[in-house]
């Protein structure tokens, strides 16, 4: 399942083709600016400038610095939207422990990478993101909850075309800014959209094979930083828990019903209508039986250090491979691979 050679050529083209209608005020000719941002919600497309105008009265304006991304990239420069911390003394106390991990999140952080508060505790560490991206090599991948761009940037290194969705205009701007720093923004289309609405609209399209999405990466909200033990105001987070490896095993199991914006099983079922090839990024304390039950079975067997394989009860005995994601001595998360992404199950990739 190597990289495919065909290229898609721009957000306007994708939106027009995907939703089968002219885009209101948006250029309907193909464009090579894949990093432009549009708004897609239940099949309605608007210019990003219209959203900015609507949000003008609700979001404080900030003076925008330019030049950080270099000549020609000023329009993508998000400097000034959020702070770029360079010293621990500048960082709010509740974010300071994440700041010390900044180069694990983005190895090019010192070049000007930007994160909002949610991004600091939810971005996938770069080494883990790169490992997932290697497993997900394909032509077109959909990053359904892209956040500040950690995974989307990694996917752009291994995939021909990345569709990156998020519901936050701020996080999309930061993701595009960070992608420019990594030199991969031309491979990513940033779309302001709710994934549930986007998926349902996509599924209504005729001839979906002509605009095929090969893989979907799901990294949905887990319920906030307190997901580990259900305690409100807990500071433990998905990507940087501060407990020891021994203490990690003492947390109660995480249930897929806590996934947002819809329960995790429903999210998976909707996604599998788009493609069988799904990579599902979940908390490290997720109930493994619930993962297995996504395929209708509960039998499991070990599959090497750091991995488990769950066996479903479907006719072709489809498997899910559960990979543990470690940083040093700490288990950070689980990545669950379905369909043709599972080693030995490549036959399902194009079905």
mmCIF file of C-alpha atoms in Angstrom:
data_model
loop_
_atom_site.group_PDB
_atom_site.id
_atom_site.type_symbol
_atom_site.label_atom_id
_atom_site.label_comp_id
_atom_site.label_asym_id
_atom_site.label_seq_id
_atom_site.Cartn_x
_atom_site.Cartn_y
_atom_site.Cartn_z
ATOM 1 C CA UNK A 1 0.000 0.000 0.000
ATOM 2 C CA UNK A 2 2.510 2.572 -1.181
ATOM 3 C CA UNK A 3 2.017 6.198 -2.010
ATOM 4 C CA UNK A 4 -0.212 6.796 -4.993
ATOM 5 C CA UNK A 5 0.919 9.212 -7.672
ATOM 6 C CA UNK A 6 -2.275 11.059 -8.535
ATOM 7 C CA UNK A 7 -2.754 14.533 -7.070
ATOM 8 C CA UNK A 8 -5.868 16.512 -6.248
ATOM 9 C CA UNK A 9 -5.600 20.149 -7.055
ATOM 10 C CA UNK A 10 -7.166 22.418 -4.521
ATOM 11 C CA UNK A 11 -9.849 23.092 -1.967
ATOM 12 C CA UNK A 12 -12.264 24.859 -4.325
ATOM 13 C CA UNK A 13 -12.101 21.916 -6.713
ATOM 14 C CA UNK A 14 -12.592 19.376 -3.919
ATOM 15 C CA UNK A 15 -15.557 21.211 -2.424
ATOM 16 C CA UNK A 16 -17.228 21.750 -5.792
ATOM 17 C CA UNK A 17 -16.712 18.140 -6.818
ATOM 18 C CA UNK A 18 -17.530 16.726 -3.399
ATOM 19 C CA UNK A 19 -20.795 18.537 -2.899
ATOM 20 C CA UNK A 20 -21.840 18.744 -6.541
ATOM 21 C CA UNK A 21 -22.862 22.394 -6.437
ATOM 22 C CA UNK A 22 -21.373 25.821 -7.181
ATOM 23 C CA UNK A 23 -19.668 27.377 -4.198
ATOM 24 C CA UNK A 24 -21.285 30.637 -3.080
ATOM 25 C CA UNK A 25 -18.866 33.339 -4.102
ATOM 26 C CA UNK A 26 -15.986 30.882 -4.214
ATOM 27 C CA UNK A 27 -13.942 30.435 -7.371
ATOM 28 C CA UNK A 28 -15.248 27.260 -9.008
ATOM 29 C CA UNK A 29 -12.156 26.691 -11.124
ATOM 30 C CA UNK A 30 -9.414 24.352 -9.847
ATOM 31 C CA UNK A 31 -6.756 26.140 -7.852
ATOM 32 C CA UNK A 32 -3.295 25.148 -6.745
ATOM 33 C CA UNK A 33 -3.674 26.820 -3.344
ATOM 34 C CA UNK A 34 -4.429 23.686 -1.361
ATOM 35 C CA UNK A 35 -3.846 25.515 1.898
ATOM 36 C CA UNK A 36 -6.736 27.958 1.510
ATOM 37 C CA UNK A 37 -9.488 27.691 4.084
ATOM 38 C CA UNK A 38 -13.210 27.367 3.416
ATOM 39 C CA UNK A 39 -16.214 26.508 5.524
ATOM 40 C CA UNK A 40 -18.191 23.328 4.975
ATOM 41 C CA UNK A 41 -21.216 22.489 7.109
ATOM 42 C CA UNK A 42 -24.044 20.240 5.956
ATOM 43 C CA UNK A 43 -23.110 20.896 2.319
ATOM 44 C CA UNK A 44 -22.960 24.704 2.602
ATOM 45 C CA UNK A 45 -19.752 26.451 1.594
ATOM 46 C CA UNK A 46 -18.762 29.969 2.589
ATOM 47 C CA UNK A 47 -15.607 31.993 2.265
ATOM 48 C CA UNK A 48 -13.398 32.081 5.311
ATOM 49 C CA UNK A 49 -13.617 35.889 5.164
ATOM 50 C CA UNK A 50 -17.363 35.670 5.764
ATOM 51 C CA UNK A 51 -16.776 33.612 8.891
ATOM 52 C CA UNK A 52 -14.168 36.094 10.049
ATOM 53 C CA UNK A 53 -16.704 38.888 9.606
ATOM 54 C CA UNK A 54 -19.312 37.002 11.598
ATOM 55 C CA UNK A 55 -16.838 36.263 14.366
ATOM 56 C CA UNK A 56 -15.496 39.815 14.461
ATOM 57 C CA UNK A 57 -17.898 40.898 17.186
ATOM 58 C CA UNK A 58 -17.329 37.824 19.337
ATOM 59 C CA UNK A 59 -13.559 37.417 19.200
ATOM 60 C CA UNK A 60 -11.113 40.077 20.369
ATOM 61 C CA UNK A 61 -8.915 41.412 17.615
ATOM 62 C CA UNK A 62 -5.171 41.202 18.076
ATOM 63 C CA UNK A 63 -2.391 42.979 16.311
ATOM 64 C CA UNK A 64 -0.936 40.575 13.781
ATOM 65 C CA UNK A 65 2.798 40.243 13.338
ATOM 66 C CA UNK A 66 4.066 39.224 9.916
ATOM 67 C CA UNK A 67 7.269 37.836 8.559
ATOM 68 C CA UNK A 68 7.820 34.819 10.803
ATOM 69 C CA UNK A 69 7.069 32.382 7.960
ATOM 70 C CA UNK A 70 9.205 34.220 5.432
ATOM 71 C CA UNK A 71 8.513 36.227 2.323
ATOM 72 C CA UNK A 72 5.456 35.118 0.377
ATOM 73 C CA UNK A 73 3.809 33.382 3.330
ATOM 74 C CA UNK A 74 2.576 36.437 5.210
ATOM 75 C CA UNK A 75 -1.073 35.599 4.609
ATOM 76 C CA UNK A 76 -0.632 32.289 6.453
ATOM 77 C CA UNK A 77 1.258 33.778 9.397
ATOM 78 C CA UNK A 78 -0.796 33.288 12.583
ATOM 79 C CA UNK A 79 1.712 35.022 14.842
ATOM 80 C CA UNK A 80 -0.193 37.135 17.341
ATOM 81 C CA UNK A 81 -3.259 34.903 17.497
ATOM 82 C CA UNK A 82 -1.720 32.983 20.383
ATOM 83 C CA UNK A 83 1.550 33.454 22.285
ATOM 84 C CA UNK A 84 4.712 31.757 21.121
ATOM 85 C CA UNK A 85 6.404 30.972 24.412
ATOM 86 C CA UNK A 86 10.189 30.960 24.544
ATOM 87 C CA UNK A 87 10.779 30.876 28.307
ATOM 88 C CA UNK A 88 8.969 29.058 31.152
ATOM 89 C CA UNK A 89 8.376 32.363 32.924
ATOM 90 C CA UNK A 90 6.041 33.402 30.084
ATOM 91 C CA UNK A 91 3.862 30.304 30.349
ATOM 92 C CA UNK A 92 0.734 30.091 32.536
ATOM 93 C CA UNK A 93 1.373 27.708 35.399
ATOM 94 C CA UNK A 94 -1.220 25.139 34.276
ATOM 95 C CA UNK A 95 0.493 24.853 30.860
ATOM 96 C CA UNK A 96 4.093 24.922 32.029
ATOM 97 C CA UNK A 97 4.562 21.135 32.149
ATOM 98 C CA UNK A 98 3.481 20.933 28.497
ATOM 99 C CA UNK A 99 5.868 23.710 27.485
ATOM 100 C CA UNK A 100 8.767 21.573 28.686
ATOM 101 C CA UNK A 101 7.628 18.925 26.188
ATOM 102 C CA UNK A 102 7.344 21.400 23.292
ATOM 103 C CA UNK A 103 10.000 19.783 21.106
ATOM 104 C CA UNK A 104 8.284 16.423 21.495
ATOM 105 C CA UNK A 105 5.147 17.980 20.069
ATOM 106 C CA UNK A 106 6.894 19.872 17.279
ATOM 107 C CA UNK A 107 10.601 19.351 16.635
ATOM 108 C CA UNK A 108 10.552 22.730 14.821
ATOM 109 C CA UNK A 109 8.855 24.528 17.711
ATOM 110 C CA UNK A 110 11.712 27.042 17.917
ATOM 111 C CA UNK A 111 10.988 28.043 14.296
ATOM 112 C CA UNK A 112 7.668 29.506 15.451
ATOM 113 C CA UNK A 113 5.136 26.669 15.833
ATOM 114 C CA UNK A 114 1.965 27.820 17.577
ATOM 115 C CA UNK A 115 -0.508 26.041 19.876
ATOM 116 C CA UNK A 116 -3.653 27.269 21.596
ATOM 117 C CA UNK A 117 -4.464 26.062 25.105
ATOM 118 C CA UNK A 118 -6.319 22.976 23.896
ATOM 119 C CA UNK A 119 -3.514 22.221 21.480
ATOM 120 C CA UNK A 120 -0.946 22.104 24.268
ATOM 121 C CA UNK A 121 -2.664 19.164 25.930
ATOM 122 C CA UNK A 122 -4.152 17.389 22.914
ATOM 123 C CA UNK A 123 -1.576 17.508 20.102
ATOM 124 C CA UNK A 124 -0.038 14.145 19.203
ATOM 125 C CA UNK A 125 3.732 14.047 19.874
ATOM 126 C CA UNK A 126 5.606 14.222 16.593
ATOM 127 C CA UNK A 127 7.316 10.827 16.792
ATOM 128 C CA UNK A 128 3.974 9.124 17.420
ATOM 129 C CA UNK A 129 2.293 11.119 14.648
ATOM 130 C CA UNK A 130 5.055 10.125 12.224
ATOM 131 C CA UNK A 131 4.681 6.454 13.148
ATOM 132 C CA UNK A 132 0.917 6.564 12.564
ATOM 133 C CA UNK A 133 1.443 8.376 9.253
ATOM 134 C CA UNK A 134 3.797 5.674 8.045
ATOM 135 C CA UNK A 135 1.110 3.055 8.694
ATOM 136 C CA UNK A 136 -1.491 5.187 6.905
ATOM 137 C CA UNK A 137 0.372 5.800 3.627
ATOM 138 C CA UNK A 138 -2.194 6.411 0.885
ATOM 139 C CA UNK A 139 -3.378 8.844 -1.746
ATOM 140 C CA UNK A 140 -6.069 10.745 0.192
ATOM 141 C CA UNK A 141 -6.447 10.717 3.972
ATOM 142 C CA UNK A 142 -9.045 12.586 6.009
ATOM 143 C CA UNK A 143 -7.907 13.934 9.394
ATOM 144 C CA UNK A 144 -11.331 14.373 10.976
ATOM 145 C CA UNK A 145 -10.262 16.406 14.040
ATOM 146 C CA UNK A 146 -6.999 18.065 13.030
ATOM 147 C CA UNK A 147 -6.526 20.508 15.919
ATOM 148 C CA UNK A 148 -3.261 22.457 15.583
ATOM 149 C CA UNK A 149 -2.007 20.130 12.882
ATOM 150 C CA UNK A 150 0.351 17.607 14.476
ATOM 151 C CA UNK A 151 -1.092 14.588 12.672
ATOM 152 C CA UNK A 152 -1.990 16.449 9.464
ATOM 153 C CA UNK A 153 1.627 17.548 9.079
ATOM 154 C CA UNK A 154 2.823 13.969 9.564
ATOM 155 C CA UNK A 155 0.287 12.657 7.032
ATOM 156 C CA UNK A 156 1.493 15.215 4.488
ATOM 157 C CA UNK A 157 4.901 13.533 4.599
ATOM 158 C CA UNK A 158 3.513 10.131 3.558
ATOM 159 C CA UNK A 159 0.246 10.825 1.696
ATOM 160 C CA UNK A 160 -0.454 12.639 -1.557
ATOM 161 C CA UNK A 161 -3.407 14.625 -0.242
ATOM 162 C CA UNK A 162 -4.573 15.459 3.287
ATOM 163 C CA UNK A 163 -8.028 16.818 4.102
ATOM 164 C CA UNK A 164 -7.860 18.435 7.549
ATOM 165 C CA UNK A 165 -11.111 19.320 9.325
ATOM 166 C CA UNK A 166 -11.736 21.238 12.507
ATOM 167 C CA UNK A 167 -14.591 23.282 13.949
ATOM 168 C CA UNK A 168 -12.292 26.026 15.278
ATOM 169 C CA UNK A 169 -11.135 28.802 12.907
ATOM 170 C CA UNK A 170 -8.305 29.543 15.333
ATOM 171 C CA UNK A 171 -6.967 25.988 15.400
ATOM 172 C CA UNK A 172 -7.195 25.729 11.609
ATOM 173 C CA UNK A 173 -5.161 28.929 11.277
ATOM 174 C CA UNK A 174 -2.558 27.558 13.689
ATOM 175 C CA UNK A 175 -2.463 24.216 11.853
ATOM 176 C CA UNK A 176 -1.859 25.921 8.524
ATOM 177 C CA UNK A 177 0.810 28.170 10.089
ATOM 178 C CA UNK A 178 2.587 25.107 11.503
ATOM 179 C CA UNK A 179 2.297 23.253 8.184
ATOM 180 C CA UNK A 180 4.037 26.139 6.415
ATOM 181 C CA UNK A 181 6.928 25.870 8.875
ATOM 182 C CA UNK A 182 7.264 22.170 8.004
ATOM 183 C CA UNK A 183 7.008 22.893 4.271
ATOM 184 C CA UNK A 184 3.982 20.641 3.681
ATOM 185 C CA UNK A 185 1.078 23.112 3.504
ATOM 186 C CA UNK A 186 0.692 22.534 -0.237
ATOM 187 C CA UNK A 187 -0.432 18.941 0.443
ATOM 188 C CA UNK A 188 -3.111 19.866 2.989
ATOM 189 C CA UNK A 189 -6.611 21.271 2.465
ATOM 190 C CA UNK A 190 -7.843 22.964 5.631
ATOM 191 C CA UNK A 191 -11.637 22.950 5.915
ATOM 192 C CA UNK A 192 -13.644 24.547 8.700
ATOM 193 C CA UNK A 193 -16.255 21.857 9.209
ATOM 194 C CA UNK A 194 -18.002 19.613 11.663
ATOM 195 C CA UNK A 195 -16.874 16.078 10.811
ATOM 196 C CA UNK A 196 -20.300 14.538 11.427
ATOM 197 C CA UNK A 197 -21.966 16.916 8.955
ATOM 198 C CA UNK A 198 -19.110 16.539 6.493
ATOM 199 C CA UNK A 199 -19.280 12.727 6.623
ATOM 200 C CA UNK A 200 -23.039 12.609 6.165
ATOM 201 C CA UNK A 201 -22.845 15.022 3.234
ATOM 202 C CA UNK A 202 -20.034 13.033 1.650
ATOM 203 C CA UNK A 203 -22.066 9.832 1.919
ATOM 204 C CA UNK A 204 -24.917 11.370 -0.101
ATOM 205 C CA UNK A 205 -22.666 12.014 -3.100
ATOM 206 C CA UNK A 206 -23.078 10.021 -6.307
ATOM 207 C CA UNK A 207 -19.955 8.422 -7.760
ATOM 208 C CA UNK A 208 -17.906 8.686 -4.579
ATOM 209 C CA UNK A 209 -15.211 6.543 -6.213
ATOM 210 C CA UNK A 210 -14.176 9.536 -8.337
ATOM 211 C CA UNK A 211 -13.326 11.498 -5.181
ATOM 212 C CA UNK A 212 -12.337 8.614 -2.961
ATOM 213 C CA UNK A 213 -11.086 8.986 0.607
ATOM 214 C CA UNK A 214 -8.713 6.075 1.229
ATOM 215 C CA UNK A 215 -8.163 6.388 4.991
ATOM 216 C CA UNK A 216 -9.853 8.265 7.826
ATOM 217 C CA UNK A 217 -7.913 9.172 10.957
ATOM 218 C CA UNK A 218 -10.082 9.679 14.033
ATOM 219 C CA UNK A 219 -8.640 11.546 16.995
ATOM 220 C CA UNK A 220 -11.834 12.949 18.529
ATOM 221 C CA UNK A 221 -12.109 14.841 21.828
ATOM 222 C CA UNK A 222 -11.846 12.412 24.719
ATOM 223 C CA UNK A 223 -13.842 14.512 27.162
ATOM 224 C CA UNK A 224 -11.265 17.006 28.387
ATOM 225 C CA UNK A 225 -8.082 16.732 30.456
ATOM 226 C CA UNK A 226 -9.903 14.874 33.237
ATOM 227 C CA UNK A 227 -10.566 11.861 30.993
ATOM 228 C CA UNK A 228 -8.130 9.616 32.922
ATOM 229 C CA UNK A 229 -10.052 9.395 36.167
ATOM 230 C CA UNK A 230 -13.216 11.402 35.664
ATOM 231 C CA UNK A 231 -12.207 14.038 38.202
ATOM 232 C CA UNK A 232 -13.254 17.570 37.229
ATOM 233 C CA UNK A 233 -10.392 20.042 37.060
ATOM 234 C CA UNK A 234 -7.849 17.224 36.790
ATOM 235 C CA UNK A 235 -4.737 18.373 34.935
ATOM 236 C CA UNK A 236 -3.869 14.983 33.494
ATOM 237 C CA UNK A 237 -4.156 14.967 29.723
ATOM 238 C CA UNK A 238 -4.302 12.652 26.740
ATOM 239 C CA UNK A 239 -0.759 13.190 25.493
ATOM 240 C CA UNK A 240 1.222 14.176 28.553
ATOM 241 C CA UNK A 241 0.029 12.362 31.705
ATOM 242 C CA UNK A 242 2.303 13.117 34.643
ATOM 243 C CA UNK A 243 1.934 9.797 36.420
ATOM 244 C CA UNK A 244 4.514 7.021 36.456
ATOM 245 C CA UNK A 245 4.116 3.922 34.289
ATOM 246 C CA UNK A 246 3.048 1.958 37.367
ATOM 247 C CA UNK A 247 0.435 4.533 38.328
ATOM 248 C CA UNK A 248 -0.968 4.579 34.795
ATOM 249 C CA UNK A 249 -2.399 1.084 35.269
ATOM 250 C CA UNK A 250 -4.480 2.254 38.234
ATOM 251 C CA UNK A 251 -6.812 4.480 36.255
ATOM 252 C CA UNK A 252 -10.355 3.226 35.602
ATOM 253 C CA UNK A 253 -11.122 2.026 32.107
ATOM 254 C CA UNK A 254 -12.160 4.632 29.575
ATOM 255 C CA UNK A 255 -15.455 3.950 27.796
ATOM 256 C CA UNK A 256 -16.094 4.845 24.173
ATOM 257 C CA UNK A 257 -19.365 6.472 25.225
ATOM 258 C CA UNK A 258 -17.270 9.387 26.545
ATOM 259 C CA UNK A 259 -16.022 10.269 23.054
ATOM 260 C CA UNK A 260 -17.228 13.604 21.657
ATOM 261 C CA UNK A 261 -19.133 14.888 19.705
ATOM 262 C CA UNK A 262 -20.990 11.551 19.480
ATOM 263 C CA UNK A 263 -20.299 8.254 21.283
ATOM 264 C CA UNK A 264 -17.234 6.452 19.963
ATOM 265 C CA UNK A 265 -19.080 3.424 18.583
ATOM 266 C CA UNK A 266 -21.438 5.657 16.570
ATOM 267 C CA UNK A 267 -18.498 7.690 15.307
ATOM 268 C CA UNK A 268 -16.772 4.523 14.127
ATOM 269 C CA UNK A 269 -19.913 3.177 12.441
ATOM 270 C CA UNK A 270 -20.389 6.432 10.506
ATOM 271 C CA UNK A 271 -16.741 6.503 9.460
ATOM 272 C CA UNK A 272 -16.747 2.935 8.180
ATOM 273 C CA UNK A 273 -19.402 3.946 5.661
ATOM 274 C CA UNK A 274 -16.721 6.168 4.101
ATOM 275 C CA UNK A 275 -13.913 3.588 4.153
ATOM 276 C CA UNK A 276 -12.956 0.375 5.915
ATOM 277 C CA UNK A 277 -9.483 1.818 6.496
ATOM 278 C CA UNK A 278 -9.713 3.646 9.809
ATOM 279 C CA UNK A 279 -7.035 4.609 12.322
ATOM 280 C CA UNK A 280 -8.670 5.380 15.674
ATOM 281 C CA UNK A 281 -6.532 7.249 18.246
ATOM 282 C CA UNK A 282 -7.818 6.490 21.749
ATOM 283 C CA UNK A 283 -6.857 6.906 25.416
ATOM 284 C CA UNK A 284 -4.392 4.341 26.749
ATOM 285 C CA UNK A 285 -6.919 3.151 29.346
ATOM 286 C CA UNK A 286 -9.664 2.413 26.793
ATOM 287 C CA UNK A 287 -11.683 -0.733 27.439
ATOM 288 C CA UNK A 288 -10.273 -3.261 24.933
ATOM 289 C CA UNK A 289 -13.504 -5.261 24.865
ATOM 290 C CA UNK A 290 -15.300 -2.189 23.541
ATOM 291 C CA UNK A 291 -12.695 -1.842 20.797
ATOM 292 C CA UNK A 292 -13.213 -5.468 19.823
ATOM 293 C CA UNK A 293 -16.979 -5.044 19.838
ATOM 294 C CA UNK A 294 -16.680 -2.372 17.152
ATOM 295 C CA UNK A 295 -16.335 -5.338 14.776
ATOM 296 C CA UNK A 296 -18.938 -7.402 16.568
ATOM 297 C CA UNK A 297 -16.622 -9.749 18.477
ATOM 298 C CA UNK A 298 -14.763 -9.975 21.753
ATOM 299 C CA UNK A 299 -12.013 -12.539 21.164
ATOM 300 C CA UNK A 300 -8.484 -11.160 21.419
ATOM 301 C CA UNK A 301 -4.977 -12.486 21.242
ATOM 302 C CA UNK A 302 -1.519 -10.931 21.697
ATOM 303 C CA UNK A 303 0.289 -9.780 18.572
ATOM 304 C CA UNK A 304 3.785 -8.894 19.729
ATOM 305 C CA UNK A 305 5.121 -6.416 22.257
ATOM 306 C CA UNK A 306 3.072 -3.267 22.455
ATOM 307 C CA UNK A 307 0.281 -4.554 20.211
ATOM 308 C CA UNK A 308 -2.873 -6.576 20.439
ATOM 309 C CA UNK A 309 -5.110 -7.919 17.747
ATOM 310 C CA UNK A 310 -8.843 -8.213 18.259
ATOM 311 C CA UNK A 311 -10.820 -10.793 16.297
ATOM 312 C CA UNK A 312 -14.316 -9.953 15.106
ATOM 313 C CA UNK A 313 -16.977 -12.472 14.182
ATOM 314 C CA UNK A 314 -17.699 -11.282 10.643
ATOM 315 C CA UNK A 315 -17.509 -13.769 7.779
ATOM 316 C CA UNK A 316 -13.981 -12.816 6.766
ATOM 317 C CA UNK A 317 -12.808 -12.651 10.392
ATOM 318 C CA UNK A 318 -11.717 -9.059 10.104
ATOM 319 C CA UNK A 319 -9.123 -8.031 12.651
ATOM 320 C CA UNK A 320 -8.328 -4.803 14.460
ATOM 321 C CA UNK A 321 -4.741 -4.166 15.440
ATOM 322 C CA UNK A 322 -4.258 -2.198 18.645
ATOM 323 C CA UNK A 323 -0.888 -0.504 18.840
ATOM 324 C CA UNK A 324 0.398 1.002 22.076
ATOM 325 C CA UNK A 325 2.056 4.393 21.669
ATOM 326 C CA UNK A 326 4.955 4.897 24.087
ATOM 327 C CA UNK A 327 7.168 7.883 24.775
ATOM 328 C CA UNK A 328 10.098 6.654 26.830
ATOM 329 C CA UNK A 329 8.693 4.694 29.764
ATOM 330 C CA UNK A 330 5.188 6.170 29.505
ATOM 331 C CA UNK A 331 2.265 4.776 27.581
ATOM 332 C CA UNK A 332 0.540 7.722 25.930
ATOM 333 C CA UNK A 333 -2.312 6.318 23.829
ATOM 334 C CA UNK A 334 -3.613 3.495 21.668
ATOM 335 C CA UNK A 335 -3.932 3.562 17.896
ATOM 336 C CA UNK A 336 -6.466 1.050 16.593
ATOM 337 C CA UNK A 337 -6.074 0.088 12.922
ATOM 338 C CA UNK A 338 -8.965 -1.331 10.918
ATOM 339 C CA UNK A 339 -9.485 -2.678 7.420
ATOM 340 C CA UNK A 340 -6.492 -2.778 5.094
ATOM 341 C CA UNK A 341 -4.321 -0.892 7.580
ATOM 342 C CA UNK A 342 -3.947 -4.098 9.600
ATOM 343 C CA UNK A 343 -0.839 -6.127 8.788
ATOM 344 C CA UNK A 344 -1.870 -9.244 6.873
ATOM 345 C CA UNK A 345 -5.276 -7.801 6.016
ATOM 346 C CA UNK A 346 -4.316 -5.696 3.027
ATOM 347 C CA UNK A 347 -6.969 -7.474 0.932
ATOM 348 C CA UNK A 348 -9.567 -5.211 2.570
ATOM 349 C CA UNK A 349 -7.857 -1.971 1.551
ATOM 350 C CA UNK A 350 -9.791 -1.333 -1.654
ATOM 351 C CA UNK A 351 -13.041 -3.094 -0.719
#
